[in-house]
Coordinates of C-alpha atoms and ligand atoms in Angstrom, one line a residue:
M1 CA -5.6 36.8 37.0
I2 CA -4.6 33.4 38.8
T3 CA -0.8 32.8 38.5
G4 CA -0.4 29.5 40.5
K5 CA 2.2 31.0 42.7
N6 CA 2.5 31.6 46.4
Y7 CA 2.2 34.9 48.2
I8 CA 5.0 35.1 50.4
G9 CA 4.0 38.5 52.1
N10 CA 3.1 40.8 49.2
T11 CA 5.5 38.9 46.8
L12 CA 4.3 36.4 44.3
S13 CA 6.9 33.3 44.5
A14 CA 7.2 29.9 42.9
L15 CA 10.5 28.4 43.7
G16 CA 9.5 24.7 44.0
S17 CA 9.1 22.1 41.5
K18 CA 6.2 20.2 42.8
T19 CA 3.1 21.2 40.9
Y20 CA -0.5 20.4 40.9
T21 CA -3.9 21.4 39.3
T22 CA -7.4 21.6 40.6
F23 CA -10.4 19.7 39.4
N24 CA -13.7 20.5 37.9
P25 CA -15.9 18.0 39.4
Q26 CA -19.0 19.1 37.2
K27 CA -17.0 18.7 33.8
N28 CA -15.0 15.7 35.3
T29 CA -11.6 17.3 34.1
E30 CA -8.7 18.8 35.4
N31 CA -8.6 22.7 35.4
T32 CA -5.5 24.1 33.6
I33 CA -3.9 26.3 35.9
V34 CA -0.9 24.9 37.5
F35 CA 0.0 25.7 41.1
T36 CA 3.5 25.5 42.5
E37 CA 3.7 24.0 46.1
A38 CA 5.5 26.2 48.6
T39 CA 9.0 25.1 49.5
S40 CA 10.6 25.0 52.9
D41 CA 12.5 28.2 52.1
E42 CA 9.2 30.0 51.2
I43 CA 7.4 28.7 54.3
N44 CA 10.5 29.9 56.4
D45 CA 10.3 33.2 54.6
A46 CA 6.7 33.7 55.1
A47 CA 6.7 32.8 58.7
L48 CA 9.5 35.2 59.3
L49 CA 8.0 38.1 57.4
A50 CA 4.8 37.4 59.7
S51 CA 6.9 37.5 62.8
K52 CA 8.4 40.8 61.7
A53 CA 5.0 42.3 60.5
F54 CA 3.7 41.4 64.2
Q55 CA 5.8 43.9 65.8
T56 CA 3.9 46.6 64.0
Y57 CA 0.6 45.1 63.1
S58 CA -0.1 44.0 66.7
K59 CA 0.1 47.8 67.8
K60 CA -2.3 49.0 65.1
S61 CA -5.4 50.5 66.5
G62 CA -8.8 49.0 66.3
K63 CA -10.0 51.7 63.7
D64 CA -7.0 50.8 61.5
K65 CA -7.6 47.3 61.5
A66 CA -11.2 48.0 60.7
V67 CA -10.4 49.8 57.7
F68 CA -8.0 47.0 56.6
L69 CA -10.9 44.5 57.0
R70 CA -13.3 46.7 55.1
A71 CA -10.8 47.1 52.3
I72 CA -10.5 43.2 52.0
A73 CA -14.2 43.0 51.7
E74 CA -14.2 45.6 48.9
E75 CA -11.3 44.1 47.2
I76 CA -13.2 40.4 47.3
E77 CA -16.2 42.1 45.7
A78 CA -14.0 43.8 43.3
L79 CA -12.9 40.6 41.9
G80 CA -16.4 40.0 40.5
A81 CA -17.6 37.3 38.1
E82 CA -14.0 35.7 37.9
L83 CA -14.2 34.9 41.6
I84 CA -17.6 33.1 41.1
E85 CA -16.4 31.4 37.9
V86 CA -13.3 29.9 39.6
Y87 CA -15.0 28.9 42.8
T88 CA -17.8 26.8 40.9
S89 CA -15.2 25.5 38.4
E90 CA -13.2 24.2 41.4
S91 CA -16.0 22.9 43.8
G92 CA -18.9 21.8 41.6
L93 CA -21.2 24.1 43.9
P94 CA -23.6 26.1 41.9
T95 CA -23.3 29.8 41.3
G96 CA -26.0 30.7 43.8
R97 CA -24.2 29.1 46.5
A98 CA -21.1 30.8 45.5
M99 CA -22.5 34.1 45.7
G100 CA -24.2 33.4 49.0
E101 CA -20.7 32.3 50.5
R102 CA -19.2 35.6 49.1
G103 CA -21.8 37.5 51.0
R104 CA -21.3 35.8 53.9
T105 CA -17.5 36.0 53.7
V106 CA -17.5 40.0 53.2
G107 CA -20.2 40.2 55.8
Q108 CA -18.0 38.5 58.5
L109 CA -15.3 40.6 57.6
R110 CA -17.6 44.0 58.1
A111 CA -18.9 42.5 61.3
F112 CA -15.4 42.2 62.6
A113 CA -14.6 45.8 61.4
A114 CA -17.6 47.0 63.3
H115 CA -16.7 45.1 66.5
L116 CA -13.1 46.7 66.4
E117 CA -14.7 50.2 65.7
E118 CA -16.8 49.7 68.8
G119 CA -13.8 48.4 70.8
S120 CA -15.0 47.0 74.1
W121 CA -14.2 43.5 73.1
I122 CA -10.7 44.2 74.3
A123 CA -12.1 43.4 77.9
A124 CA -10.3 46.4 79.7
S125 CA -10.3 45.9 83.3
I126 CA -8.8 48.6 85.8
D127 CA -8.1 48.0 89.5
T128 CA -6.6 51.4 90.9
A129 CA -4.1 51.7 93.6
Q130 CA -5.1 52.0 97.2
P131 CA -1.6 53.2 98.8
D132 CA -3.2 53.4 102.2
R133 CA -4.7 49.8 102.3
Q134 CA -3.9 48.1 105.6
P135 CA -2.0 45.8 106.0
T136 CA -0.4 46.2 102.8
P137 CA -0.9 48.7 99.8
K138 CA -2.8 47.7 96.8
V139 CA -0.9 48.3 93.6
D140 CA -2.8 49.7 90.4
L141 CA -3.4 46.8 87.9
R142 CA -4.7 47.2 84.4
K143 CA -5.6 44.1 82.1
M144 CA -6.7 43.7 78.4
L145 CA -6.5 41.3 75.7
V146 CA -3.4 41.2 73.4
P147 CA -2.8 39.3 70.1
L148 CA -0.9 36.2 70.4
G149 CA 1.2 36.2 67.2
P150 CA 1.4 34.6 63.7
I151 CA -1.5 32.3 63.0
V152 CA -1.6 29.4 60.5
V153 CA -5.1 29.1 58.9
F154 CA -6.4 25.7 57.4
G155 CA -9.6 25.9 55.4
A156 CA -11.9 23.2 54.5
S157 CA -13.1 21.7 51.1
N158 CA -16.8 22.5 51.5
F159 CA -16.5 26.4 52.2
P160 CA -14.0 27.6 49.5
L161 CA -14.7 31.1 50.8
A162 CA -16.5 31.4 54.2
F163 CA -14.1 28.9 56.0
S164 CA -11.0 29.4 53.9
T165 CA -8.5 32.0 52.7
A166 CA -10.3 35.2 54.2
G167 CA -12.8 33.2 56.0
G168 CA -14.0 33.4 59.7
D169 CA -10.6 32.1 61.2
T170 CA -8.4 34.6 59.0
A171 CA -10.7 37.6 59.8
A172 CA -10.9 36.8 63.5
A173 CA -7.0 36.6 63.7
L174 CA -6.5 39.8 61.6
A175 CA -9.0 41.5 63.6
A176 CA -7.2 40.4 66.8
G177 CA -3.8 41.9 65.6
C178 CA -2.4 38.6 64.2
P179 CA -0.8 38.1 61.0
V180 CA -2.2 35.0 59.2
L181 CA -0.2 32.4 57.2
V182 CA -2.8 30.4 54.9
K183 CA -2.1 26.9 54.3
S184 CA -4.2 26.9 50.9
H185 CA -6.7 24.1 50.5
P186 CA -5.6 22.2 47.2
M187 CA -8.9 21.5 46.0
H188 CA -9.8 25.4 45.6
A189 CA -6.2 26.7 45.1
G190 CA -7.4 29.3 42.5
T191 CA -10.3 30.7 44.6
G192 CA -7.7 30.9 47.3
E193 CA -5.2 32.7 45.3
L194 CA -7.7 35.2 44.1
V195 CA -9.0 35.9 47.6
A196 CA -5.2 36.1 48.7
S197 CA -4.7 38.8 46.1
A198 CA -7.6 40.8 47.4
I199 CA -6.1 40.6 50.9
I200 CA -2.7 41.7 49.7
K201 CA -4.0 44.4 47.7
A202 CA -6.1 45.8 50.8
A203 CA -2.9 45.5 53.0
E204 CA -0.9 47.6 50.6
K205 CA -3.9 50.3 50.2
T206 CA -4.3 50.4 53.9
G207 CA -0.6 50.5 54.7
M208 CA -0.4 47.3 56.7
P209 CA 3.1 45.7 57.1
N210 CA 4.5 43.3 54.5
G211 CA 4.0 39.8 55.8
V212 CA 0.7 40.6 57.6
F213 CA -0.7 37.8 55.2
S214 CA 0.6 35.0 53.1
N215 CA -0.8 32.3 50.9
L216 CA 0.9 28.9 50.7
N217 CA 0.0 26.5 48.2
S218 CA 0.3 22.6 48.8
S219 CA -1.1 19.4 47.3
G220 CA -0.5 17.4 50.5
I221 CA 0.1 17.7 54.1
E222 CA 3.5 18.6 54.5
V223 CA 3.4 22.3 54.0
G224 CA 0.8 22.5 56.8
Q225 CA 3.1 20.3 59.1
E226 CA 5.9 22.6 58.5
L227 CA 3.8 25.8 59.1
V228 CA 2.4 24.2 62.3
Q229 CA 6.0 23.4 63.6
H230 CA 7.6 26.7 62.7
P231 CA 8.9 28.3 65.8
V232 CA 7.3 31.8 65.1
V233 CA 3.8 30.5 64.7
K234 CA 1.7 31.1 67.9
G235 CA -1.5 29.4 67.0
V236 CA -3.5 27.4 64.4
G237 CA -7.1 27.6 63.2
F238 CA -8.3 24.5 61.3
T239 CA -11.7 23.5 59.7
G240 CA -11.9 20.0 58.3
S241 CA -12.0 16.4 59.3
I242 CA -11.5 14.9 62.8
R243 CA -8.4 13.1 61.5
G244 CA -6.7 16.0 60.1
G245 CA -7.5 18.3 63.1
R246 CA -6.3 15.6 65.4
A247 CA -3.0 15.1 63.7
L248 CA -2.3 18.9 63.8
F249 CA -3.3 19.2 67.3
N250 CA -0.9 16.4 68.2
L251 CA 1.9 18.1 66.2
A252 CA 1.3 21.3 67.8
A253 CA 1.5 19.7 71.5
N254 CA 4.6 18.0 70.5
R255 CA 6.6 21.2 69.7
P256 CA 9.1 22.4 72.1
E257 CA 6.8 25.1 72.7
P258 CA 3.3 23.8 72.5
I259 CA 0.6 26.0 70.8
P260 CA -3.1 26.1 70.8
V261 CA -5.0 24.4 67.8
F262 CA -8.5 25.5 67.3
A263 CA -9.9 22.8 65.2
E264 CA -13.4 22.8 64.2
M265 CA -14.2 19.2 62.7
G266 CA -16.7 16.8 61.7
S267 CA -20.0 16.0 63.5
V268 CA -23.1 14.0 63.1
N269 CA -25.6 16.5 64.7
P270 CA -28.0 14.1 66.3
V271 CA -31.8 14.8 66.0
V272 CA -33.8 13.3 68.6
I273 CA -37.5 13.0 67.8
L274 CA -39.8 12.7 70.6
P275 CA -43.0 10.7 70.4
E276 CA -45.7 13.4 70.3
A277 CA -44.1 15.4 67.7
L278 CA -44.6 12.3 65.3
Q279 CA -48.5 12.1 66.2
E280 CA -49.4 14.5 63.5
K281 CA -46.5 15.8 61.8
A282 CA -44.5 12.6 60.9
A283 CA -44.8 13.4 57.4
D284 CA -44.0 16.9 57.5
W285 CA -40.9 16.2 59.5
A286 CA -39.9 13.6 57.2
K287 CA -40.1 15.9 54.1
T288 CA -38.1 18.6 55.9
Y289 CA -35.5 16.1 56.8
A290 CA -35.1 14.9 53.4
G291 CA -34.2 18.3 52.4
S292 CA -31.8 18.7 55.2
I293 CA -29.9 15.7 54.7
T294 CA -29.4 16.3 51.0
L295 CA -28.8 20.2 51.3
G296 CA -25.4 20.9 49.4
A297 CA -25.0 17.1 48.7
G298 CA -24.9 16.7 52.4
Q299 CA -21.5 18.3 52.5
F300 CA -22.1 20.5 55.6
C301 CA -20.5 20.0 59.0
T302 CA -24.0 20.5 60.4
N303 CA -25.4 17.8 58.3
P304 CA -28.3 15.7 60.2
G305 CA -26.4 12.3 60.1
L306 CA -28.3 10.8 63.1
L307 CA -32.1 10.6 63.6
I308 CA -32.8 8.9 67.0
A309 CA -36.4 8.1 68.1
I310 CA -38.5 5.3 69.9
K311 CA -40.2 2.6 67.9
S312 CA -43.9 3.3 67.0
N313 CA -46.2 3.2 64.2
Q314 CA -45.9 6.9 63.9
L315 CA -42.0 6.4 63.5
H316 CA -42.6 3.7 60.9
Q317 CA -44.6 6.3 58.8
F318 CA -41.8 8.9 59.3
S319 CA -39.3 6.3 57.9
Q320 CA -41.5 5.5 55.0
V321 CA -42.0 9.1 53.9
L322 CA -38.3 10.0 54.5
A323 CA -37.4 7.0 52.4
E324 CA -39.9 8.1 49.6
E325 CA -38.9 11.9 49.8
I326 CA -35.1 11.3 49.9
V327 CA -35.1 9.5 46.6
K328 CA -37.1 12.2 44.9
V329 CA -34.2 14.6 45.5
E330 CA -32.0 15.1 42.6
P331 CA -28.7 13.9 43.3
S332 CA -26.1 16.7 43.3
C333 CA -22.4 17.1 42.4
M334 CA -19.9 16.7 45.1
L335 CA -16.8 18.7 45.7
H336 CA -14.1 16.3 44.4
P337 CA -13.6 12.9 43.2
A338 CA -11.6 12.1 46.2
I339 CA -14.7 13.4 48.4
V340 CA -17.0 11.1 46.3
G341 CA -14.7 8.3 46.9
A342 CA -14.3 8.8 50.7
Y343 CA -18.3 9.1 50.8
E344 CA -18.9 6.0 48.8
S345 CA -16.5 3.9 50.9
N346 CA -17.7 5.4 54.4
K347 CA -21.1 4.7 53.1
A348 CA -20.5 1.0 52.1
H349 CA -18.7 0.6 55.3
V350 CA -21.7 1.5 57.6
V351 CA -24.0 -0.3 55.3
S352 CA -22.1 -3.5 55.7
Q353 CA -22.5 -3.5 59.4
S354 CA -24.4 -6.0 61.3
G355 CA -28.0 -4.9 61.6
I356 CA -28.2 -2.1 59.2
E357 CA -31.1 -1.8 56.9
V358 CA -31.1 0.3 54.0
L359 CA -34.5 2.4 53.8
A360 CA -33.8 4.1 50.6
E361 CA -30.9 4.8 48.2
S362 CA -31.3 6.9 45.1
S363 CA -30.9 4.7 42.1
Q364 CA -31.2 7.3 39.5
E365 CA -28.5 7.6 36.5
I366 CA -25.9 10.0 37.9
K367 CA -23.0 11.8 36.4
G368 CA -19.5 11.2 37.4
N369 CA -18.8 12.8 40.9
Y370 CA -22.5 13.1 41.8
G371 CA -23.3 11.5 45.3
R372 CA -26.4 9.3 45.7
Q373 CA -28.2 10.1 48.9
I374 CA -29.2 7.0 51.4
V375 CA -30.9 6.7 54.5
S376 CA -30.5 3.7 56.7
K377 CA -31.7 2.2 59.8
V378 CA -30.6 0.4 62.9
E379 CA -31.9 -0.8 66.3
G380 CA -30.6 1.0 69.3
K381 CA -29.2 -2.0 70.9
M382 CA -26.9 -2.5 67.8
F383 CA -26.1 1.3 67.6
L384 CA -25.0 1.0 71.2
E385 CA -22.7 -1.9 70.6
N386 CA -21.0 -0.6 67.4
P387 CA -18.8 2.7 67.6
T388 CA -18.6 2.6 63.7
L389 CA -22.1 3.8 63.5
H390 CA -21.3 7.0 65.5
Q391 CA -18.8 8.4 62.9
E392 CA -19.6 11.1 60.3
V393 CA -20.3 9.9 56.8
F394 CA -19.5 13.2 54.9
G395 CA -22.3 13.4 52.2
P396 CA -25.8 12.9 51.7
F397 CA -26.4 10.3 54.3
S398 CA -28.4 9.7 57.5
L399 CA -29.0 7.0 59.9
L400 CA -32.2 6.4 61.8
V401 CA -31.6 4.8 65.4
Q402 CA -34.7 3.1 66.4
C403 CA -34.8 2.9 70.1
E404 CA -37.0 0.1 72.2
D405 CA -37.9 2.8 75.0
K406 CA -37.3 6.2 76.6
Q407 CA -34.6 4.4 78.7
Q408 CA -32.6 3.2 75.6
L409 CA -33.1 6.6 73.9
E410 CA -31.3 8.2 76.8
Q411 CA -28.7 5.6 76.9
V412 CA -28.0 6.4 73.1
V413 CA -27.8 10.2 73.5
K414 CA -25.4 9.6 76.6
Q415 CA -23.1 7.5 74.6
L416 CA -22.7 10.0 71.7
E417 CA -19.4 11.8 71.2
G418 CA -19.1 15.7 71.3
Q419 CA -21.1 17.5 68.5
L420 CA -21.5 20.9 66.9
T421 CA -25.3 20.7 67.3
G422 CA -28.1 18.5 68.6
T423 CA -31.7 18.8 68.0
I424 CA -34.9 18.2 69.6
I425 CA -38.3 17.6 67.7
G426 CA -41.0 17.8 70.5
E427 CA -44.5 18.8 71.4
G428 CA -46.3 19.3 74.5
E429 CA -45.5 17.3 77.6
D430 CA -42.9 15.5 76.0
L431 CA -40.7 18.4 76.7
F432 CA -41.1 17.9 80.2
N433 CA -41.4 14.0 80.3
Y434 CA -38.1 13.7 78.2
K435 CA -36.1 16.3 80.1
E436 CA -33.3 14.0 81.1
V437 CA -32.9 13.2 77.4
V438 CA -32.8 16.9 76.6
S439 CA -30.3 17.6 79.4
A440 CA -28.2 14.7 78.2
L441 CA -28.1 16.1 74.7
Q442 CA -27.2 19.6 75.9
D443 CA -24.2 18.0 77.7
K444 CA -22.9 16.8 74.2
V445 CA -23.4 19.7 71.9
G446 CA -22.4 23.4 71.4
R447 CA -25.9 24.4 70.1
I448 CA -29.2 23.0 70.6
I449 CA -32.2 23.7 68.2
F450 CA -35.8 23.2 68.8
N451 CA -38.1 22.0 66.1
G452 CA -35.9 22.8 63.2
V453 CA -33.0 21.5 61.1
P454 CA -29.2 21.8 62.1
T455 CA -28.1 22.9 58.7
G456 CA -27.7 26.6 58.2
V457 CA -25.3 28.8 60.7
E458 CA -26.4 32.2 61.2
V459 CA -23.3 34.6 61.5
C460 CA -24.0 36.5 64.6
P461 CA -22.7 37.3 68.0
S462 CA -24.9 34.7 69.8
M463 CA -24.2 31.9 67.5
Q464 CA -22.0 29.0 69.1
H465 CA -20.2 26.9 66.3
G466 CA -18.0 24.6 68.1
G467 CA -18.9 21.8 70.5
P468 CA -17.0 19.2 73.0
Y469 CA -14.5 17.1 71.4
P470 CA -14.1 15.6 68.8
A471 CA -16.5 18.4 67.2
S472 CA -13.8 20.9 68.4
T473 CA -10.6 20.7 70.0
D474 CA -11.6 23.4 72.5
A475 CA -15.3 23.6 73.2
R476 CA -14.8 27.0 75.2
F477 CA -14.7 29.0 71.9
T478 CA -16.9 29.5 68.7
A479 CA -15.5 29.4 65.1
V480 CA -18.4 31.6 63.8
G481 CA -19.4 35.1 64.9
V482 CA -17.3 38.0 66.3
G483 CA -16.8 36.1 69.6
S484 CA -14.3 33.9 67.7
I485 CA -11.7 36.7 67.9
K486 CA -11.1 35.4 71.5
R487 CA -9.1 32.4 70.1
W488 CA -6.3 34.7 69.0
V489 CA -5.7 36.6 71.9
R490 CA -4.2 36.3 75.6
P491 CA -4.9 38.3 78.7
F492 CA -2.2 40.7 79.8
S493 CA -1.8 43.0 82.8
F494 CA 0.3 46.1 83.4
Q495 CA 1.2 46.7 87.0
S496 CA 1.9 50.4 88.3
W497 CA 2.5 51.6 84.7
P498 CA 2.7 55.2 84.0
N499 CA -0.6 56.4 82.3
N500 CA 1.0 58.1 79.4
L501 CA 2.8 54.8 78.4
L502 CA -0.3 52.5 78.7
P503 CA -2.3 51.3 75.6
E504 CA -5.3 53.7 75.0
A505 CA -7.8 51.2 76.2
L506 CA -6.4 51.4 79.7
K507 CA -5.6 54.9 80.0
N508 CA -7.4 57.1 82.6
E509 CA -9.1 59.4 79.9
N510 CA -10.6 56.3 78.1
P511 CA -9.9 58.0 74.9
L512 CA -11.6 55.1 73.0
K513 CA -14.8 55.7 75.1
I514 CA -15.0 52.0 75.2
L515 CA -17.0 50.1 78.1
R516 CA -14.3 49.1 80.9
T517 CA -14.6 47.5 84.2
I518 CA -13.2 49.9 86.8
N519 CA -12.7 48.7 90.4
G520 CA -15.5 46.1 89.5
V521 CA -18.1 48.4 87.9
K522 CA -18.8 48.4 84.3
T523 CA -18.5 51.7 82.9
T524 CA -17.5 54.2 80.1
N525 CA -16.3 56.8 82.5
K526 CA -12.7 58.1 83.1
V527 CA -10.6 56.8 85.9
Ligands
NAP601 P1 -9.6 17.7 55.7 O1 -9.3 16.5 54.6 O2 -9.4 17.5 57.1 O3 -8.6 18.8 55.0 C1 -8.6 20.3 55.7 C2 -7.2 20.7 55.5 O4 -6.3 20.3 56.5 C3 -6.6 20.5 54.1 O5 -5.8 21.6 53.7 C4 -5.7 19.4 54.2 O6 -4.7 19.4 53.3 C5 -5.2 19.5 55.7 N1 -4.9 18.3 56.3 C6 -5.6 17.4 56.6 N2 -5.1 16.3 57.4 C7 -3.8 16.7 57.7 C8 -2.7 16.5 58.2 N3 -2.6 15.2 58.8 N4 -1.7 17.2 58.4 C9 -1.7 18.4 57.8 N5 -2.7 18.9 57.2 C10 -3.7 18.1 56.9 O7 -11.1 18.0 55.4 P2 -12.0 18.5 54.2 O8 -12.4 17.4 53.5 O9 -11.3 19.7 53.5 O10 -13.2 19.1 54.7 C11 -14.4 18.1 55.0 C12 -14.6 18.1 56.7 O11 -14.6 19.4 57.1 C13 -15.8 17.5 57.0 O12 -15.4 16.4 58.0 C14 -16.7 18.5 57.5 O13 -17.7 18.0 58.6 C15 -15.5 19.4 58.1 N6 -16.0 20.6 58.4 C16 -16.3 21.3 59.7 C17 -16.7 22.5 59.9 C18 -16.8 23.1 61.3 O14 -17.0 24.3 61.3 N7 -16.7 22.3 62.2 C19 -16.9 23.4 58.7 C20 -16.9 22.9 57.4 C21 -16.4 21.5 57.3 P3 -4.7 18.4 52.1 O15 -5.9 18.3 51.5 O16 -3.7 18.8 51.4 O17 -4.5 16.8 52.7

């Protein structure tokens, strides 16, 4: 049952007077449950509980944390139909998407559990002492990764489950040994509370300390700002807009003790279409891209917002088919009136720029909160001169940049900002003839795709989800896959420490049987 209250550790609490409701975009009405925003006292209580919980939670074994993560997955599944109903009522997204995202969320939790059970992620490194070394003896040094401390997590509007309350950031931080304080997303506060209740139940059942998890309601930015500035908080995970991510990054950097903010933000995901690929497959690629641009009403961080190619008859055919196909797609419901409003105004702003030609815009009758898809075109020269055209329009929108020649194509790619993904559509000799373009694109992105679409993010260890700024605030890390655990740890060395007082991962006997580096050699052997 949804109460509208905050979870301050294991306790439901609603001391504040500021309340709000979520919105059903399909029905175009407010939902009925009233949520109470967390007060400064509640934020402080949650943060102090998290700090206390860190003392014991950070020492839990990988196996114990894995039991906790698996229990969270089970409790989320046990929420059953209620979770799916609340998710769809707060997002306008269809049931199939809700179920798919739930599967992905519990799958992520279980993947982290398996990662912990295997254990080698901790990167144990041992350099044994050489007391007889000349001219000076060498000391015994042993290094491993240790958790940072309490982490604040901000979820995004477009992934109420997989990038929110028990999404990738939370799963990774809990796996690392860090308590989590979630700043609940106001657009899906009910989904958030249900998932929070599952995490709390799992924590109680598996004996995790009170404060290992808290969920704080908010209808504006203040709760998040207070959380980021709280002195016990040691890191921030953010998924959302560039504006929001950058504001929190600046806030964290200006603290007396600056802390890392891993913000995964918007992106236009450029798609470079090389000439030969259009010779025979212009129509096929146009159809494929009409589908990718409109998938989920374009509300994906990997939406292909920019298509870049060289002027030709085949490109003309591509743009014609794209225009025909895109208007055939049924418009879909967007997440919230505020998202529709931002989409409409960003779209209008781009279309009003000089040199923009609208290739096609859906003119179907649409219900309130539905988004009309649009593709437009601009010459390479105008694109190079106008940074407004380089920005994300969150929704079913894409801009085709028509370049004069290979040199201009390369110039356009080189001028792009950092991106989550880049795509090359190419055939035959073009892949060699355009290798400078491919290389320029590689420098701008976290993941490069060959003859495919950027939408669809596989959750697996080899996925890189994050890219050079402004796609992410730190391109060295991924937000998806078990590798994302590395954002919530720091390296720590023990020097000349007695074997019996060392953590299990570093003991001579290797009781965890993990892969370690001993005197430069990777091994599961004892010291
Ligand atoms: P958003 O408006 O940035 O909101 C995200 C969260 O941050 C919300 O809880 C929001 O609170 C909070 N927030 C925003 N600005 C803040 C500030 N200045 N101070 C404190 N808190 C602040 O983003 P969204 O509309 O939810 O999500 C859509 C965006 O996310 C798109 O740009 C999409 O591309 C991106 N996205 C990126 C990824 C990725 O992995 N890179 C994945 C999914 C989505 P309030 O709502 O209360 O303001």
